[in-house]
JSON list of C-alpha atoms in Angstrom, two decimals:
[
{"chain": "M", "resi": 1, "resn": "UNK", "atom": "CA", "xyz": [0.00, 0.00, 0.00]},
{"chain": "M", "resi": 2, "resn": "UNK", "atom": "CA", "xyz": [1.37, 3.40, -1.00]},
{"chain": "M", "resi": 3, "resn": "UNK", "atom": "CA", "xyz": [2.04, 6.12, 1.57]},
{"chain": "M", "resi": 4, "resn": "UNK", "atom": "CA", "xyz": [0.80, 9.68, 1.08]},
{"chain": "M", "resi": 5, "resn": "UNK", "atom": "CA", "xyz": [3.13, 12.64, 1.38]},
{"chain": "M", "resi": 6, "resn": "UNK", "atom": "CA", "xyz": [2.24, 16.29, 1.87]},
{"chain": "M", "resi": 7, "resn": "UNK", "atom": "CA", "xyz": [3.94, 19.60, 2.59]},
{"chain": "M", "resi": 8, "resn": "UNK", "atom": "CA", "xyz": [3.28, 21.85, 5.57]},
{"chain": "M", "resi": 9, "resn": "UNK", "atom": "CA", "xyz": [2.44, 25.33, 4.28]},
{"chain": "M", "resi": 10, "resn": "UNK", "atom": "CA", "xyz": [3.99, 27.13, 7.28]},
{"chain": "M", "resi": 11, "resn": "UNK", "atom": "CA", "xyz": [7.28, 25.24, 7.60]},
{"chain": "M", "resi": 12, "resn": "UNK", "atom": "CA", "xyz": [7.86, 23.31, 4.38]},
{"chain": "M", "resi": 13, "resn": "UNK", "atom": "CA", "xyz": [8.12, 20.11, 6.40]},
{"chain": "M", "resi": 14, "resn": "UNK", "atom": "CA", "xyz": [7.37, 17.06, 4.27]},
{"chain": "M", "resi": 15, "resn": "UNK", "atom": "CA", "xyz": [5.04, 14.63, 6.02]},
{"chain": "M", "resi": 16, "resn": "UNK", "atom": "CA", "xyz": [5.22, 11.04, 4.79]},
{"chain": "M", "resi": 17, "resn": "UNK", "atom": "CA", "xyz": [2.15, 9.27, 6.16]},
{"chain": "M", "resi": 18, "resn": "UNK", "atom": "CA", "xyz": [2.89, 7.77, 9.55]},
{"chain": "M", "resi": 19, "resn": "UNK", "atom": "CA", "xyz": [6.54, 7.26, 8.56]},
{"chain": "M", "resi": 20, "resn": "UNK", "atom": "CA", "xyz": [7.67, 10.69, 9.74]},
{"chain": "M", "resi": 21, "resn": "UNK", "atom": "CA", "xyz": [8.32, 14.33, 9.00]},
{"chain": "M", "resi": 22, "resn": "UNK", "atom": "CA", "xyz": [11.29, 15.65, 7.06]},
{"chain": "M", "resi": 23, "resn": "UNK", "atom": "CA", "xyz": [12.35, 19.19, 7.93]},
{"chain": "M", "resi": 24, "resn": "UNK", "atom": "CA", "xyz": [14.56, 21.79, 6.28]},
{"chain": "M", "resi": 25, "resn": "UNK", "atom": "CA", "xyz": [18.24, 21.11, 6.96]},
{"chain": "M", "resi": 26, "resn": "UNK", "atom": "CA", "xyz": [17.51, 17.88, 8.80]},
{"chain": "M", "resi": 27, "resn": "UNK", "atom": "CA", "xyz": [20.49, 15.51, 8.74]},
{"chain": "M", "resi": 28, "resn": "UNK", "atom": "CA", "xyz": [20.37, 12.58, 6.35]},
{"chain": "M", "resi": 29, "resn": "UNK", "atom": "CA", "xyz": [21.29, 10.13, 9.13]},
{"chain": "M", "resi": 30, "resn": "UNK", "atom": "CA", "xyz": [18.16, 11.23, 11.01]},
{"chain": "M", "resi": 31, "resn": "UNK", "atom": "CA", "xyz": [15.89, 10.78, 7.99]},
{"chain": "M", "resi": 32, "resn": "UNK", "atom": "CA", "xyz": [17.12, 7.51, 6.48]},
{"chain": "M", "resi": 33, "resn": "UNK", "atom": "CA", "xyz": [15.92, 5.10, 9.21]},
{"chain": "M", "resi": 34, "resn": "UNK", "atom": "CA", "xyz": [12.36, 6.41, 8.77]},
{"chain": "M", "resi": 35, "resn": "UNK", "atom": "CA", "xyz": [12.30, 6.16, 4.97]},
{"chain": "M", "resi": 36, "resn": "UNK", "atom": "CA", "xyz": [14.51, 3.10, 4.36]},
{"chain": "M", "resi": 37, "resn": "UNK", "atom": "CA", "xyz": [11.57, 0.92, 3.25]},
{"chain": "M", "resi": 38, "resn": "UNK", "atom": "CA", "xyz": [10.69, 3.52, 0.58]},
{"chain": "M", "resi": 39, "resn": "UNK", "atom": "CA", "xyz": [14.15, 3.97, -0.96]},
{"chain": "M", "resi": 40, "resn": "UNK", "atom": "CA", "xyz": [14.23, 3.13, -4.68]},
{"chain": "M", "resi": 41, "resn": "UNK", "atom": "CA", "xyz": [17.72, 4.43, -5.34]},
{"chain": "M", "resi": 42, "resn": "UNK", "atom": "CA", "xyz": [20.42, 6.85, -4.28]},
{"chain": "M", "resi": 43, "resn": "UNK", "atom": "CA", "xyz": [22.21, 8.30, -7.30]},
{"chain": "M", "resi": 44, "resn": "UNK", "atom": "CA", "xyz": [25.56, 9.95, -6.62]},
{"chain": "M", "resi": 45, "resn": "UNK", "atom": "CA", "xyz": [26.38, 12.66, -9.15]},
{"chain": "M", "resi": 46, "resn": "UNK", "atom": "CA", "xyz": [29.82, 13.24, -7.63]},
{"chain": "M", "resi": 47, "resn": "UNK", "atom": "CA", "xyz": [29.20, 16.95, -7.07]},
{"chain": "M", "resi": 48, "resn": "UNK", "atom": "CA", "xyz": [28.52, 17.10, -3.32]},
{"chain": "M", "resi": 49, "resn": "UNK", "atom": "CA", "xyz": [24.78, 16.65, -3.72]},
{"chain": "M", "resi": 50, "resn": "UNK", "atom": "CA", "xyz": [23.34, 13.37, -2.51]},
{"chain": "M", "resi": 51, "resn": "UNK", "atom": "CA", "xyz": [19.91, 12.38, -3.85]},
{"chain": "M", "resi": 52, "resn": "UNK", "atom": "CA", "xyz": [17.66, 9.70, -2.37]},
{"chain": "M", "resi": 53, "resn": "UNK", "atom": "CA", "xyz": [14.69, 8.51, -4.45]},
{"chain": "M", "resi": 54, "resn": "UNK", "atom": "CA", "xyz": [11.60, 7.32, -2.61]},
{"chain": "M", "resi": 55, "resn": "UNK", "atom": "CA", "xyz": [8.87, 5.26, -4.27]},
{"chain": "M", "resi": 56, "resn": "UNK", "atom": "CA", "xyz": [5.56, 3.67, -3.30]},
{"chain": "M", "resi": 57, "resn": "UNK", "atom": "CA", "xyz": [4.15, 7.10, -2.41]},
{"chain": "M", "resi": 58, "resn": "UNK", "atom": "CA", "xyz": [1.10, 9.14, -3.34]},
{"chain": "M", "resi": 59, "resn": "UNK", "atom": "CA", "xyz": [0.62, 12.87, -3.77]},
{"chain": "M", "resi": 60, "resn": "UNK", "atom": "CA", "xyz": [-2.90, 14.22, -3.93]},
{"chain": "M", "resi": 61, "resn": "UNK", "atom": "CA", "xyz": [-4.15, 10.63, -4.06]},
{"chain": "M", "resi": 62, "resn": "UNK", "atom": "CA", "xyz": [-2.13, 9.68, -7.16]},
{"chain": "M", "resi": 63, "resn": "UNK", "atom": "CA", "xyz": [1.00, 7.48, -7.40]},
{"chain": "M", "resi": 64, "resn": "UNK", "atom": "CA", "xyz": [4.14, 9.55, -6.92]},
{"chain": "M", "resi": 65, "resn": "UNK", "atom": "CA", "xyz": [7.90, 9.40, -6.52]},
{"chain": "M", "resi": 66, "resn": "UNK", "atom": "CA", "xyz": [9.84, 11.79, -4.28]},
{"chain": "M", "resi": 67, "resn": "UNK", "atom": "CA", "xyz": [13.54, 12.65, -4.56]},
{"chain": "M", "resi": 68, "resn": "UNK", "atom": "CA", "xyz": [15.28, 14.17, -1.55]},
{"chain": "M", "resi": 69, "resn": "UNK", "atom": "CA", "xyz": [18.37, 16.32, -2.08]},
{"chain": "M", "resi": 70, "resn": "UNK", "atom": "CA", "xyz": [21.03, 16.53, 0.62]},
{"chain": "M", "resi": 71, "resn": "UNK", "atom": "CA", "xyz": [24.01, 18.84, 0.58]},
{"chain": "M", "resi": 72, "resn": "UNK", "atom": "CA", "xyz": [26.63, 18.54, 3.32]},
{"chain": "M", "resi": 73, "resn": "UNK", "atom": "CA", "xyz": [24.36, 15.83, 4.78]},
{"chain": "M", "resi": 74, "resn": "UNK", "atom": "CA", "xyz": [21.45, 18.30, 5.21]},
{"chain": "M", "resi": 75, "resn": "UNK", "atom": "CA", "xyz": [18.05, 18.21, 3.47]},
{"chain": "M", "resi": 76, "resn": "UNK", "atom": "CA", "xyz": [18.00, 21.15, 1.06]},
{"chain": "M", "resi": 77, "resn": "UNK", "atom": "CA", "xyz": [15.47, 20.31, -1.64]},
{"chain": "M", "resi": 78, "resn": "UNK", "atom": "CA", "xyz": [12.83, 17.81, -2.76]},
{"chain": "M", "resi": 79, "resn": "UNK", "atom": "CA", "xyz": [11.42, 17.06, -6.20]},
{"chain": "M", "resi": 80, "resn": "UNK", "atom": "CA", "xyz": [8.54, 14.82, -7.14]},
{"chain": "M", "resi": 81, "resn": "UNK", "atom": "CA", "xyz": [6.57, 13.44, -10.03]},
{"chain": "M", "resi": 82, "resn": "UNK", "atom": "CA", "xyz": [3.00, 12.19, -10.17]},
{"chain": "M", "resi": 83, "resn": "UNK", "atom": "CA", "xyz": [1.64, 9.42, -12.38]},
{"chain": "M", "resi": 84, "resn": "UNK", "atom": "CA", "xyz": [-1.84, 10.39, -13.50]},
{"chain": "M", "resi": 85, "resn": "UNK", "atom": "CA", "xyz": [-4.20, 7.71, -14.79]},
{"chain": "M", "resi": 86, "resn": "UNK", "atom": "CA", "xyz": [-4.47, 7.52, -18.57]},
{"chain": "M", "resi": 87, "resn": "UNK", "atom": "CA", "xyz": [-1.54, 9.93, -19.07]},
{"chain": "M", "resi": 88, "resn": "UNK", "atom": "CA", "xyz": [-0.80, 9.96, -22.78]},
{"chain": "M", "resi": 89, "resn": "UNK", "atom": "CA", "xyz": [2.64, 8.98, -24.03]},
{"chain": "M", "resi": 90, "resn": "UNK", "atom": "CA", "xyz": [4.51, 8.89, -27.31]},
{"chain": "M", "resi": 91, "resn": "UNK", "atom": "CA", "xyz": [7.30, 6.36, -27.57]},
{"chain": "M", "resi": 92, "resn": "UNK", "atom": "CA", "xyz": [7.24, 5.86, -23.80]},
{"chain": "M", "resi": 93, "resn": "UNK", "atom": "CA", "xyz": [7.60, 9.58, -23.03]},
{"chain": "M", "resi": 94, "resn": "UNK", "atom": "CA", "xyz": [4.79, 11.79, -21.73]},
{"chain": "M", "resi": 95, "resn": "UNK", "atom": "CA", "xyz": [3.12, 14.07, -24.24]},
{"chain": "M", "resi": 96, "resn": "UNK", "atom": "CA", "xyz": [2.95, 17.81, -23.63]},
{"chain": "M", "resi": 97, "resn": "UNK", "atom": "CA", "xyz": [-0.74, 17.34, -22.77]},
{"chain": "M", "resi": 98, "resn": "UNK", "atom": "CA", "xyz": [0.18, 14.77, -20.09]},
{"chain": "M", "resi": 99, "resn": "UNK", "atom": "CA", "xyz": [2.85, 17.11, -18.71]},
{"chain": "M", "resi": 100, "resn": "UNK", "atom": "CA", "xyz": [0.42, 20.03, -18.57]},
{"chain": "M", "resi": 101, "resn": "UNK", "atom": "CA", "xyz": [-2.15, 17.79, -16.82]},
{"chain": "M", "resi": 102, "resn": "UNK", "atom": "CA", "xyz": [0.43, 16.82, -14.17]},
{"chain": "M", "resi": 103, "resn": "UNK", "atom": "CA", "xyz": [1.35, 20.46, -13.56]},
{"chain": "M", "resi": 104, "resn": "UNK", "atom": "CA", "xyz": [-2.32, 21.44, -13.22]},
{"chain": "M", "resi": 105, "resn": "UNK", "atom": "CA", "xyz": [-2.94, 18.49, -10.88]},
{"chain": "M", "resi": 106, "resn": "UNK", "atom": "CA", "xyz": [0.07, 19.27, -8.66]},
{"chain": "M", "resi": 107, "resn": "UNK", "atom": "CA", "xyz": [-0.81, 22.97, -8.45]},
{"chain": "M", "resi": 108, "resn": "UNK", "atom": "CA", "xyz": [-4.41, 22.08, -7.55]},
{"chain": "M", "resi": 109, "resn": "UNK", "atom": "CA", "xyz": [-3.32, 19.57, -4.87]},
{"chain": "M", "resi": 110, "resn": "UNK", "atom": "CA", "xyz": [-0.85, 22.07, -3.41]},
{"chain": "M", "resi": 111, "resn": "UNK", "atom": "CA", "xyz": [-3.51, 24.79, -3.26]},
{"chain": "M", "resi": 112, "resn": "UNK", "atom": "CA", "xyz": [-6.57, 22.81, -2.22]},
{"chain": "M", "resi": 113, "resn": "UNK", "atom": "CA", "xyz": [-5.04, 20.21, 0.10]},
{"chain": "M", "resi": 114, "resn": "UNK", "atom": "CA", "xyz": [-2.06, 22.09, 1.52]},
{"chain": "M", "resi": 115, "resn": "UNK", "atom": "CA", "xyz": [-2.87, 25.78, 1.09]},
{"chain": "M", "resi": 116, "resn": "UNK", "atom": "CA", "xyz": [0.31, 26.34, -0.93]},
{"chain": "M", "resi": 117, "resn": "UNK", "atom": "CA", "xyz": [0.70, 28.36, -4.12]},
{"chain": "M", "resi": 118, "resn": "UNK", "atom": "CA", "xyz": [3.74, 28.02, -6.33]},
{"chain": "M", "resi": 119, "resn": "UNK", "atom": "CA", "xyz": [6.29, 30.72, -5.56]},
{"chain": "M", "resi": 120, "resn": "UNK", "atom": "CA", "xyz": [8.27, 32.10, -2.65]},
{"chain": "M", "resi": 121, "resn": "UNK", "atom": "CA", "xyz": [7.27, 31.29, 0.92]},
{"chain": "M", "resi": 122, "resn": "UNK", "atom": "CA", "xyz": [8.79, 32.26, 4.28]},
{"chain": "M", "resi": 123, "resn": "UNK", "atom": "CA", "xyz": [10.79, 29.00, 4.44]},
{"chain": "M", "resi": 124, "resn": "UNK", "atom": "CA", "xyz": [11.75, 28.68, 0.75]},
{"chain": "M", "resi": 125, "resn": "UNK", "atom": "CA", "xyz": [10.13, 28.19, -2.63]},
{"chain": "M", "resi": 126, "resn": "UNK", "atom": "CA", "xyz": [7.77, 25.74, -4.33]},
{"chain": "M", "resi": 127, "resn": "UNK", "atom": "CA", "xyz": [7.37, 25.21, -8.07]},
{"chain": "M", "resi": 128, "resn": "UNK", "atom": "CA", "xyz": [5.39, 23.17, -10.55]},
{"chain": "M", "resi": 129, "resn": "UNK", "atom": "CA", "xyz": [6.17, 24.11, -14.13]},
{"chain": "M", "resi": 130, "resn": "UNK", "atom": "CA", "xyz": [7.16, 22.81, -17.53]},
{"chain": "M", "resi": 131, "resn": "UNK", "atom": "CA", "xyz": [10.86, 22.08, -17.95]},
{"chain": "M", "resi": 132, "resn": "UNK", "atom": "CA", "xyz": [11.53, 22.47, -21.69]},
{"chain": "M", "resi": 133, "resn": "UNK", "atom": "CA", "xyz": [15.06, 21.07, -21.51]},
{"chain": "M", "resi": 134, "resn": "UNK", "atom": "CA", "xyz": [13.96, 17.82, -19.85]},
{"chain": "M", "resi": 135, "resn": "UNK", "atom": "CA", "xyz": [10.51, 17.95, -21.49]},
{"chain": "M", "resi": 136, "resn": "UNK", "atom": "CA", "xyz": [8.80, 17.09, -18.22]},
{"chain": "M", "resi": 137, "resn": "UNK", "atom": "CA", "xyz": [6.78, 18.46, -15.35]},
{"chain": "M", "resi": 138, "resn": "UNK", "atom": "CA", "xyz": [9.16, 19.89, -12.75]},
{"chain": "M", "resi": 139, "resn": "UNK", "atom": "CA", "xyz": [7.66, 19.84, -9.24]},
{"chain": "M", "resi": 140, "resn": "UNK", "atom": "CA", "xyz": [9.73, 20.70, -6.21]},
{"chain": "M", "resi": 141, "resn": "UNK", "atom": "CA", "xyz": [10.62, 22.73, -3.19]},
{"chain": "M", "resi": 142, "resn": "UNK", "atom": "CA", "xyz": [13.84, 24.30, -2.00]},
{"chain": "M", "resi": 143, "resn": "UNK", "atom": "CA", "xyz": [14.57, 25.52, 1.51]},
{"chain": "M", "resi": 144, "resn": "UNK", "atom": "CA", "xyz": [16.10, 28.91, 2.23]},
{"chain": "M", "resi": 145, "resn": "UNK", "atom": "CA", "xyz": [19.72, 28.76, 3.41]},
{"chain": "M", "resi": 146, "resn": "UNK", "atom": "CA", "xyz": [18.75, 30.88, 6.43]},
{"chain": "M", "resi": 147, "resn": "UNK", "atom": "CA", "xyz": [16.82, 27.92, 7.88]},
{"chain": "M", "resi": 148, "resn": "UNK", "atom": "CA", "xyz": [20.07, 26.46, 9.25]}
]
């Protein structure tokens, strides 16, 4: 059974069902025991950033994947994607219509379920937009450095 995740509008804390809460600048060693059953991968790009991909999640009631970004062992950013039912593809890649549908869905879930609009917040920023270079829906949040 998939676990829902959400974002706290006031703090940017990511709540993963009953698993736990992930806060800005929280240490990776504090987070990993809580999410270990959800880890799908941990790509190392060799640039000081450490990403951990979590699967078997939902966002707004739809299947989702969440990637956590650590820098100097501290949580700095998160990005996610949502798999909408009947999303159209061409050659295995989402169509622009499917990408636009995901962006609209994520923005609606952020606004209606979490009270968050894309843009700058007191704790950082949230976005859901089209990434033309990757030709995908880019959904994410980044914490302000001052939250240390």
